CSV table of C-alpha atoms in Angstrom, one decimal:
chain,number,residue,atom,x,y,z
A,962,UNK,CA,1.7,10.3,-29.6
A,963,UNK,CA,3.9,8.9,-26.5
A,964,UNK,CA,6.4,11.1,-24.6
A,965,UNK,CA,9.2,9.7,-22.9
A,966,UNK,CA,10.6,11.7,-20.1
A,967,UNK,CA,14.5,11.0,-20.5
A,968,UNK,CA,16.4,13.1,-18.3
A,969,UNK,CA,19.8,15.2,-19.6
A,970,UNK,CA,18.7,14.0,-23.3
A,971,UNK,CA,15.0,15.1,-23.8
A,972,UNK,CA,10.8,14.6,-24.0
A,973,UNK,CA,10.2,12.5,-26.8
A,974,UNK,CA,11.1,13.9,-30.0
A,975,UNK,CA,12.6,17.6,-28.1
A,976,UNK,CA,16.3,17.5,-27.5
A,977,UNK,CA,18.2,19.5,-25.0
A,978,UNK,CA,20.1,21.7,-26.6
A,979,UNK,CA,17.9,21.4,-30.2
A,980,UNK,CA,17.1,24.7,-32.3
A,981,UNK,CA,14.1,26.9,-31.7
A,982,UNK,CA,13.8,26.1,-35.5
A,983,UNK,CA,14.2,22.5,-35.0
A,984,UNK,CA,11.4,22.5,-32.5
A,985,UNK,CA,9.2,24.9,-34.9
A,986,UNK,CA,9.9,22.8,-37.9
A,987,UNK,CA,9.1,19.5,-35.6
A,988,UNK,CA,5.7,20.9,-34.2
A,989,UNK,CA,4.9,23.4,-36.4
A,990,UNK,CA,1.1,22.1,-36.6
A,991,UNK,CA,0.8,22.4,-32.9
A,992,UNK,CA,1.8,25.9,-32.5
A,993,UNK,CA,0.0,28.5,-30.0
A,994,UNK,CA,2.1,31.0,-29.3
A,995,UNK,CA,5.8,32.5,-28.4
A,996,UNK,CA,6.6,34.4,-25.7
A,997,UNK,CA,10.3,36.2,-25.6
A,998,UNK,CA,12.6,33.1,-24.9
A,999,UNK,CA,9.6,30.5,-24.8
A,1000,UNK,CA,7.4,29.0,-27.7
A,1001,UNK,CA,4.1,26.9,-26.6
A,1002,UNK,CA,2.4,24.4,-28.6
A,1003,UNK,CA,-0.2,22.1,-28.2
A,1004,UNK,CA,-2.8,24.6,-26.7
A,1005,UNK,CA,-0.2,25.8,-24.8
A,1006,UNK,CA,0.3,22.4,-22.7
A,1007,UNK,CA,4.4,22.5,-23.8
A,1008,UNK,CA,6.6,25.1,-23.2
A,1009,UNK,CA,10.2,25.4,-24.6
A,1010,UNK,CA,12.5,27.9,-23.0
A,1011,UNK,CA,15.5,28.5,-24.6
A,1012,UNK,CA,18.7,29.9,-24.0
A,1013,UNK,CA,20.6,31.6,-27.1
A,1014,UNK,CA,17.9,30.0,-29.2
A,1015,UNK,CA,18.7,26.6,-27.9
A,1016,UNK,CA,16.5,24.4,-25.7
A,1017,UNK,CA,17.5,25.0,-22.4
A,1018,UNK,CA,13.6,23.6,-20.5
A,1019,UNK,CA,10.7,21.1,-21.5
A,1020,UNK,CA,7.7,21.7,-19.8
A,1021,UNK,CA,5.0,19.8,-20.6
A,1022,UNK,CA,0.8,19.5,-19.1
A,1023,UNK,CA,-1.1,17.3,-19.7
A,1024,UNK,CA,-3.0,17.4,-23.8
A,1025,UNK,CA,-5.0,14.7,-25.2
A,1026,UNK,CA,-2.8,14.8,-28.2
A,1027,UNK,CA,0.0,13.0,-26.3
A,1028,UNK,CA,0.7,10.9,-23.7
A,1029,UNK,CA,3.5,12.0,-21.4
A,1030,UNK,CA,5.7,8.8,-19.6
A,1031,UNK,CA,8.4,8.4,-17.1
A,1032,UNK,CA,9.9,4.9,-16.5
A,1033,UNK,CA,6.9,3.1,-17.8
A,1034,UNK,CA,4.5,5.8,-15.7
A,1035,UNK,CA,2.0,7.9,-17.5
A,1036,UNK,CA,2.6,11.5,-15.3
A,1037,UNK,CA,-0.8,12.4,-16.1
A,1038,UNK,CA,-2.7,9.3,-15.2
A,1039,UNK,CA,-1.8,8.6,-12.1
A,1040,UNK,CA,-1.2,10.0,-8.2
A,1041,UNK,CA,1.5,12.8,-7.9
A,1042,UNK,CA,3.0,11.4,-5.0
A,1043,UNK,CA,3.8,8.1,-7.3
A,1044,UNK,CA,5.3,9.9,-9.7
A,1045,UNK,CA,7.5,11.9,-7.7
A,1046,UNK,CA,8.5,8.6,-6.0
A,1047,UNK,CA,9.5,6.9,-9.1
A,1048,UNK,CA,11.7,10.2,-10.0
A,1049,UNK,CA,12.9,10.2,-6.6
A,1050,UNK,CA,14.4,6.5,-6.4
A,1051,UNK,CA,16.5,7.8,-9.5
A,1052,UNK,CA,18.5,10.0,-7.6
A,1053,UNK,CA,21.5,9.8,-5.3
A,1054,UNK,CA,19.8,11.8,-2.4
A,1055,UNK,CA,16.7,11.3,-0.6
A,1056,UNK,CA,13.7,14.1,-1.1
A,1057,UNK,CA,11.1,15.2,0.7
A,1058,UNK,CA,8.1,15.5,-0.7
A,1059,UNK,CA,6.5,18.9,-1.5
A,1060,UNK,CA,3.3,19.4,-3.9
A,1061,UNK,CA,3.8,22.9,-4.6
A,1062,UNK,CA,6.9,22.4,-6.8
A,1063,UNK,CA,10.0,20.7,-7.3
A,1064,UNK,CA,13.3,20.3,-8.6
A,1065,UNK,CA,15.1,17.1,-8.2
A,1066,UNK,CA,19.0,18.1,-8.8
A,1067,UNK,CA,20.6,14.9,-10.2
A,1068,UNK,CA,17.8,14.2,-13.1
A,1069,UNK,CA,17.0,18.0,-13.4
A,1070,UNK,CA,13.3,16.8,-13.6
A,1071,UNK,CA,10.8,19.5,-12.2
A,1072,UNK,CA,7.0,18.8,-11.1
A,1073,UNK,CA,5.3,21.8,-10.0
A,1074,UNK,CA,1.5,22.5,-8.8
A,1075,UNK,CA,-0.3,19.3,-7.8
A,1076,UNK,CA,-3.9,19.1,-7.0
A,1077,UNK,CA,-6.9,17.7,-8.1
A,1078,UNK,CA,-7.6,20.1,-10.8
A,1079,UNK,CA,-5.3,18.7,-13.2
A,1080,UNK,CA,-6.7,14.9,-12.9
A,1081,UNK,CA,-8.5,15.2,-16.3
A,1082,UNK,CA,-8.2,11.4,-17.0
A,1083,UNK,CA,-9.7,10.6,-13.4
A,1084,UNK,CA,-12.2,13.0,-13.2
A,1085,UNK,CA,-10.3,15.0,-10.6
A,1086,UNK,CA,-10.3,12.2,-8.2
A,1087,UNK,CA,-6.7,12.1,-7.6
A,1088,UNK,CA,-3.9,14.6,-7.0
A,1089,UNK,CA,-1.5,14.8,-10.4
A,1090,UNK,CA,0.8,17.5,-11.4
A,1091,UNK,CA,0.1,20.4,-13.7
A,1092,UNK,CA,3.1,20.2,-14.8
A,1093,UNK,CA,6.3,17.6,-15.4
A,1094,UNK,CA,9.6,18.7,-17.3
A,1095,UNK,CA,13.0,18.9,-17.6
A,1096,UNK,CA,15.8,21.1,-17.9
A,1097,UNK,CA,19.6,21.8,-18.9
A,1098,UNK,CA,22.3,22.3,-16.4
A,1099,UNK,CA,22.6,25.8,-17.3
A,1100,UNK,CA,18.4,25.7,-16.2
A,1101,UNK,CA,19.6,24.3,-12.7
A,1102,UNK,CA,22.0,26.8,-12.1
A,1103,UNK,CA,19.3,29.6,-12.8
A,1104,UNK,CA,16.6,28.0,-10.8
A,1105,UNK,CA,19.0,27.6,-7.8
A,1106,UNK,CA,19.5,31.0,-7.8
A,1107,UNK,CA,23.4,30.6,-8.7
């Protein structure tokens, strides 16, 4: 299964915005676990948070029941600082890099935690993030502290 990162819409088949019972009904094979306003599925490598029952975040680690892209990049497969680059040139600012986590503001894409641990397709050779996802505008706000 591929996953396309597509920022303000969704990761692969999960919408912004789509009902907890959409996602349930979409994934309800892969199911681990819920915990208050978040479900995980796929051994707990994708988190939905919602907001009023409605996808507000998409977190998503790396499973090998899926293969997570962004602009032709696999996120898993490859260094962290390349992905954050290719996320980067898609906004109107310039970042600065940071490997602990991030939020860049225009996309609402997040990275967060990278490190050597999580390079399970390069035999922890490389440093790739944990985890990759993306959230609402109502997300943004709450992660900004606002």
């Amino acid at each position: 299964m591929e996953f396309v990162i597509k920022p303000h819409d969704g990761i692969g088949p999960i919408k912004l915005g789509m009902s907890r019972e959409q996602v349930k009904e979409l994934f309800s094979g892969f199911f681990t676990l819920s915990d208050g306003s978040s479900d995980f599925y796929f051994d707990s490598c994708l988190q939905i948070e919602f907001e009023n029952d409605l996808v507000d975040f998409i977190g998503v680690s790396q499973n090998v029941n899926y293969q997570l892209m962004f602009g032709g990049i696999d996120a898993f497969d490859v260094e962290g600082i390349t992905l954050f680059n290719a996320i980067s040139a898609n906004e109107s600012e310039s970042h600065s890099f940071n490997e602990s986590e991030y939020i860049f503001p225009d996309q609402i894409v997040t990275l967060w935690d990278m490190d050597e641990q999580y390079d399970y397709l390069g035999n922890h050779k490389r440093k790739v993030w944990a985890q990759v996802g993306i959230g609402s505008k109502s997300y943004l706000e709450v992660a900004n502290g606002l």
